[in-house]
Amino acid sequence: MIASWPCPGPHGQSEEYAFAFDRGRMVRLLIVPALFDEANRTRRMLVDTMRLLDEAGVDSFLPDLPGCNESLQAFSAQSLHAWRRAMAQAARHFGATDVLAVRGGALVFPHTLPGLVLEPAKGGSILRQLLRARVISAREAGRQEDSAALLEAGRSGGLELAGWHCGASLIAGLETATSQIEGQRIVSQSELGGGGLWLRAEPAAATEQSAALAQIVLAEIAT
Amino acid sequence: MSDTESDTDSTLRAILSDVLGLSPDRVAAFDASTGLFGDLPELDSMAVAGLLTEIEDRLDVVIEDDEVDGELLESYGNLLAFLESKVAEKA
């Protein structure tokens, strides 16, 4: 269930983990997770989807982005470029035939693979939300901060946003990044029924959404 | 209440249902005095940021930093009144 893969990092190769169902089957789906807190909120739903895909005869792989989860790499050293390179490497290592990118994962997924993208998010929206969370929590603590000034400082020196130590290159990359969809099917939340789990204040399971997503994936990769 | 106002109300309830993971029935019972930030422990700063961003997307309005204060998020009624005026400005 837990697989590892060699990932390029600033200090050479490092081992990263992936949650995987690998029985050496023909169809092998790489799942590129959402970014920041959205990855935690959607993880249970995706893992339940992976179980259903396994039962349907499809292998799937959910790698950690370097710097996230169990990764030994520093989060502050990450950039969209580094995550893109890492996901391309994971796709090669696991022999992925198809891809499912979730939300901000659409900014870093290997777009030469066929597959699907669930509710792709723009880098600018993700950054704006993180900046807003920081301004709100500062205000709660009695400090006045301003999104524009924070962004300016973050572009050159990096910035801590919602507990994430974002390096300057990640901030700069997010600001203008748009998804790199190239023919992949865009799946909208309304197709899964219910509200998007990335919106949830607390992580939760959603078995109906997992089932709907598994059906959509199976229909797409069979065609 | 005009159609626009009731649309804003139902959209806001739908978003709160998604963010809080509450059933539509429970969110339908929110009234103007229902407390939000400070009363609902799951609404931390990150969740509020997500809530505001989703509101902007679904209502097609822009909420400025300096418009977000404790009072705005204190109760359902305050947030709804603010958004209804935003939507009316746009029209």
Coordinates of C-alpha atoms in Angstrom, one line a residue:
Chain A
M1 CA 0.0 0.0 0.0
I2 CA 2.9 2.3 0.7
A3 CA 5.3 2.6 -2.2
S4 CA 8.4 4.8 -2.5
W5 CA 9.9 6.5 -5.5
P6 CA 13.1 8.4 -6.2
C7 CA 12.5 12.1 -6.5
P8 CA 14.9 14.8 -7.6
G9 CA 15.5 17.4 -4.8
P10 CA 17.9 20.3 -4.2
H11 CA 20.4 17.9 -2.5
G12 CA 20.2 15.1 -5.1
Q13 CA 17.7 12.2 -5.2
S14 CA 15.5 11.6 -2.2
E15 CA 13.0 8.9 -1.5
E16 CA 9.3 9.9 -1.4
Y17 CA 6.3 8.0 -0.5
A18 CA 3.1 7.2 -2.4
F19 CA -0.1 5.5 -1.3
A20 CA -0.5 2.9 -3.9
F21 CA -2.6 -0.1 -5.2
D22 CA -0.1 -1.8 -7.4
R23 CA -0.9 -5.3 -8.8
G24 CA 1.0 -4.8 -12.0
R25 CA -2.1 -4.2 -14.1
M26 CA -2.4 -2.5 -17.5
V27 CA -4.2 0.6 -16.5
R28 CA -2.1 2.6 -14.0
L29 CA -3.5 5.9 -12.7
L30 CA -1.3 8.6 -11.2
I31 CA -3.3 10.9 -8.9
V32 CA -1.8 14.3 -8.4
P33 CA -3.1 15.8 -5.1
A34 CA -4.5 19.2 -4.5
L35 CA -2.1 21.8 -2.9
F36 CA -1.8 22.9 0.7
D37 CA -4.7 22.2 3.1
E38 CA -6.9 21.1 0.2
A39 CA -4.8 17.9 -0.1
N40 CA -5.6 16.9 3.5
R41 CA -9.3 17.6 3.0
T42 CA -9.6 15.6 -0.1
R43 CA -7.3 12.7 0.8
R44 CA -9.9 10.4 2.3
M45 CA -12.2 10.8 -0.6
L46 CA -9.4 10.0 -3.1
V47 CA -8.2 7.0 -1.1
D48 CA -11.7 5.6 -1.1
T49 CA -11.8 6.1 -4.8
M50 CA -8.5 4.3 -5.2
R51 CA -10.0 1.3 -3.3
L52 CA -12.9 1.2 -5.7
L53 CA -10.6 1.4 -8.7
D54 CA -8.5 -1.4 -7.2
E55 CA -11.7 -3.6 -7.1
A56 CA -12.4 -2.7 -10.7
G57 CA -8.9 -3.8 -11.8
V58 CA -7.1 -0.4 -12.0
D59 CA -3.8 0.3 -10.3
S60 CA -3.5 3.8 -8.7
F61 CA -0.8 5.9 -7.1
L62 CA -1.1 8.9 -4.9
P63 CA 2.4 10.3 -4.4
D64 CA 3.3 12.9 -1.8
L65 CA 4.4 16.2 -3.2
P66 CA 8.0 16.8 -2.1
G67 CA 8.0 18.8 1.1
C68 CA 4.5 17.6 2.1
N69 CA 3.2 14.7 4.3
E70 CA 6.1 12.2 5.0
S71 CA 8.6 13.9 2.7
L72 CA 12.0 14.7 4.1
Q73 CA 12.5 17.6 1.8
A74 CA 11.9 21.1 3.1
F75 CA 8.7 22.7 2.1
S76 CA 10.4 26.1 1.9
A77 CA 12.6 24.7 -0.9
Q78 CA 9.6 23.8 -3.1
S79 CA 8.3 25.5 -6.2
L80 CA 5.7 24.7 -8.8
H81 CA 8.6 23.7 -11.1
A82 CA 10.0 21.3 -8.5
W83 CA 6.5 19.7 -8.0
R84 CA 6.1 19.4 -11.8
R85 CA 9.4 17.7 -12.1
A86 CA 8.6 15.4 -9.2
M87 CA 5.2 14.4 -10.6
A88 CA 6.7 13.7 -14.0
Q89 CA 9.3 11.5 -12.3
A90 CA 6.6 9.7 -10.2
A91 CA 4.7 9.1 -13.5
R92 CA 7.7 7.5 -15.1
H93 CA 8.7 5.5 -12.0
F94 CA 5.2 4.0 -11.6
G95 CA 4.6 3.6 -15.3
A96 CA 1.5 5.6 -15.2
T97 CA -0.8 5.3 -18.2
D98 CA -3.4 7.9 -17.1
V99 CA -3.6 10.8 -14.7
L100 CA -6.2 12.4 -12.3
A101 CA -5.2 15.8 -11.1
V102 CA -7.2 17.4 -8.3
R103 CA -7.7 21.2 -7.9
G104 CA -4.2 22.8 -7.7
G105 CA -2.7 19.5 -8.8
A106 CA -3.7 20.7 -12.3
L107 CA -0.8 23.3 -12.0
V108 CA 1.8 20.6 -11.7
F109 CA 0.5 17.4 -13.2
P110 CA 2.2 15.6 -16.2
H111 CA -0.1 17.0 -18.9
T112 CA 1.2 14.7 -21.6
L113 CA -0.8 11.8 -20.0
P114 CA -4.4 11.3 -20.9
G115 CA -6.9 11.4 -18.0
L116 CA -9.0 13.8 -15.9
V117 CA -8.8 17.0 -13.9
L118 CA -11.2 17.5 -11.0
E119 CA -12.2 21.2 -10.5
P120 CA -8.9 22.7 -11.6
A121 CA -7.8 25.7 -9.5
K122 CA -5.8 28.7 -10.6
G123 CA -2.6 29.6 -8.8
G124 CA -3.7 33.1 -8.2
S125 CA -6.9 32.0 -6.4
I126 CA -5.0 29.6 -4.2
L127 CA -2.5 32.3 -3.3
R128 CA -5.2 34.9 -2.7
Q129 CA -7.0 32.5 -0.3
L130 CA -3.8 31.8 1.7
L131 CA -3.0 35.5 1.9
R132 CA -6.5 36.2 3.1
A133 CA -6.2 33.5 5.8
R134 CA -3.1 35.1 7.0
V135 CA -4.6 38.6 7.1
I136 CA -7.7 37.3 9.0
S137 CA -5.7 35.4 11.6
A138 CA -3.4 38.5 12.1
R139 CA -6.4 40.7 12.6
E140 CA -7.8 38.2 15.1
A141 CA -4.4 38.5 17.0
G142 CA -4.8 42.3 16.9
R143 CA -2.3 43.0 14.1
Q144 CA -3.0 44.8 10.8
E145 CA -1.6 43.2 7.7
D146 CA -2.2 43.9 4.1
S147 CA -2.4 41.3 1.3
A148 CA -0.6 43.5 -1.3
A149 CA 2.3 44.3 1.1
L150 CA 2.6 40.7 2.1
L151 CA 2.7 39.5 -1.5
E152 CA 5.4 42.1 -2.3
A153 CA 7.5 40.8 0.6
G154 CA 6.8 37.2 -0.3
R155 CA 8.0 37.6 -3.9
S156 CA 11.5 38.4 -2.7
G157 CA 11.9 36.7 0.7
G158 CA 9.2 34.0 0.8
L159 CA 6.3 34.1 3.3
E160 CA 4.6 32.0 5.9
L161 CA 1.0 31.4 4.9
A162 CA -1.4 29.4 7.0
G163 CA 1.6 27.6 8.6
W164 CA 3.3 26.8 5.2
H165 CA 6.7 28.3 4.8
C166 CA 6.5 29.2 1.1
G167 CA 9.7 30.1 -0.6
A168 CA 9.9 33.1 -3.0
S169 CA 9.8 30.9 -6.1
L170 CA 6.6 29.2 -4.9
I171 CA 4.9 32.5 -4.3
A172 CA 6.0 33.9 -7.6
G173 CA 5.0 30.8 -9.4
L174 CA 1.5 30.6 -7.9
E175 CA 0.7 34.2 -8.7
T176 CA 0.3 33.6 -12.4
A177 CA 0.0 29.9 -12.8
T178 CA -2.9 28.4 -14.7
S179 CA -3.6 24.7 -15.3
Q180 CA -1.9 22.9 -18.1
I181 CA -4.9 20.9 -19.3
E182 CA -4.2 19.4 -22.7
G183 CA -7.2 17.4 -23.7
Q184 CA -7.9 15.8 -20.3
R185 CA -11.5 15.6 -19.3
I186 CA -12.5 18.3 -16.8
V187 CA -14.7 16.8 -14.0
S188 CA -16.9 19.3 -12.2
Q189 CA -17.9 19.0 -8.6
S190 CA -21.6 18.9 -9.6
E191 CA -20.9 15.5 -11.3
L192 CA -19.9 14.0 -7.9
G193 CA -22.9 15.3 -6.1
G194 CA -22.6 17.2 -2.8
G195 CA -20.2 20.0 -2.0
G196 CA -16.5 20.0 -2.8
L197 CA -14.5 18.5 0.1
W198 CA -11.7 21.0 -0.4
L199 CA -14.1 23.6 1.0
R200 CA -14.7 21.7 4.2
A201 CA -13.3 23.2 7.4
E202 CA -12.6 19.7 8.6
P203 CA -11.4 16.7 6.6
A204 CA -14.2 14.2 5.9
A205 CA -15.0 11.1 3.9
A206 CA -17.7 11.2 1.2
T207 CA -18.4 7.7 0.0
E208 CA -21.0 8.7 -2.6
Q209 CA -18.5 11.2 -4.1
S210 CA -15.7 8.5 -4.1
A211 CA -18.1 6.1 -5.9
A212 CA -19.1 8.7 -8.5
L213 CA -15.5 9.7 -9.1
A214 CA -14.4 6.1 -9.6
Q215 CA -17.2 5.6 -12.1
I216 CA -16.2 8.7 -14.1
V217 CA -12.5 7.6 -14.0
L218 CA -13.4 4.1 -15.2
A219 CA -15.6 5.4 -18.0
E220 CA -12.9 7.9 -19.1
I221 CA -10.0 5.6 -19.1
A222 CA -11.9 2.8 -20.9
T223 CA -12.6 5.0 -23.9
Chain B
M1 CA -37.6 40.4 -0.4
S2 CA -36.7 40.6 -4.0
D3 CA -35.6 37.6 -6.1
T4 CA -32.0 38.8 -6.0
E5 CA -31.9 38.9 -2.3
S6 CA -33.4 35.5 -1.9
D7 CA -30.9 34.1 -4.4
T8 CA -28.0 35.5 -2.4
D9 CA -29.5 34.0 0.8
S10 CA -29.8 30.5 -0.8
T11 CA -26.4 30.7 -2.3
L12 CA -24.8 31.7 1.0
R13 CA -26.6 28.9 2.8
A14 CA -25.4 26.4 0.2
I15 CA -21.8 27.6 0.6
L16 CA -22.0 27.3 4.4
S17 CA -23.5 23.8 4.1
D18 CA -20.4 22.9 1.9
V19 CA -17.8 24.5 4.2
L20 CA -19.3 23.3 7.5
G21 CA -20.3 19.9 6.2
L22 CA -23.8 20.5 7.6
S23 CA -27.0 19.2 6.1
P24 CA -29.1 21.7 4.1
D25 CA -31.8 21.4 6.8
R26 CA -29.5 22.5 9.6
V27 CA -28.2 25.4 7.5
A28 CA -31.8 26.4 6.6
A29 CA -32.4 26.9 10.3
F30 CA -29.7 29.6 10.5
D31 CA -31.3 33.0 11.2
A32 CA -30.0 36.5 11.2
S33 CA -28.6 36.1 14.8
T34 CA -26.9 32.7 14.2
G35 CA -23.2 33.3 15.2
L36 CA -20.5 32.4 12.7
F37 CA -16.8 33.2 13.3
G38 CA -16.2 32.7 17.0
D39 CA -19.3 30.6 17.6
L40 CA -18.5 27.8 15.1
P41 CA -15.1 26.2 16.2
E42 CA -14.5 24.7 12.7
L43 CA -14.6 28.2 11.2
D44 CA -10.9 29.1 11.7
S45 CA -9.1 31.7 9.6
M46 CA -8.3 29.2 6.8
A47 CA -11.9 28.1 6.6
V48 CA -13.1 31.7 6.6
A49 CA -10.7 32.5 3.8
G50 CA -12.1 29.5 1.8
L51 CA -15.6 30.6 2.6
L52 CA -15.0 34.2 1.3
T53 CA -13.3 33.0 -1.8
E54 CA -16.1 30.6 -2.6
I55 CA -18.6 33.4 -2.0
E56 CA -16.7 35.6 -4.5
D57 CA -16.8 32.9 -7.1
R58 CA -20.4 32.0 -6.8
L59 CA -21.8 35.5 -6.4
D60 CA -19.3 37.1 -8.7
V61 CA -18.4 39.8 -6.3
V62 CA -15.0 41.0 -4.9
I63 CA -14.5 41.3 -1.1
E64 CA -11.7 43.6 -0.1
D65 CA -9.4 42.9 2.8
D66 CA -10.5 45.9 4.7
E67 CA -14.2 44.8 4.4
V68 CA -13.4 41.7 6.4
D69 CA -13.7 42.4 10.1
G70 CA -15.1 40.7 13.1
E71 CA -18.4 42.4 12.7
L72 CA -18.9 41.1 9.2
L73 CA -18.5 37.5 10.3
E74 CA -20.2 37.8 13.6
S75 CA -23.6 36.6 12.5
Y76 CA -25.3 35.1 9.5
G77 CA -27.5 38.3 9.3
N78 CA -24.4 40.6 9.1
L79 CA -22.8 38.5 6.4
L80 CA -26.0 38.2 4.3
A81 CA -26.7 42.0 4.5
F82 CA -23.2 42.8 3.4
L83 CA -23.4 40.4 0.4
E84 CA -26.9 41.6 -0.6
S85 CA -25.5 45.1 -0.8
K86 CA -22.5 43.9 -2.8
V87 CA -24.8 42.1 -5.3
A88 CA -27.1 45.1 -5.5
E89 CA -24.1 47.4 -6.3
K90 CA -23.2 45.1 -9.2
A91 CA -26.7 45.3 -10.7

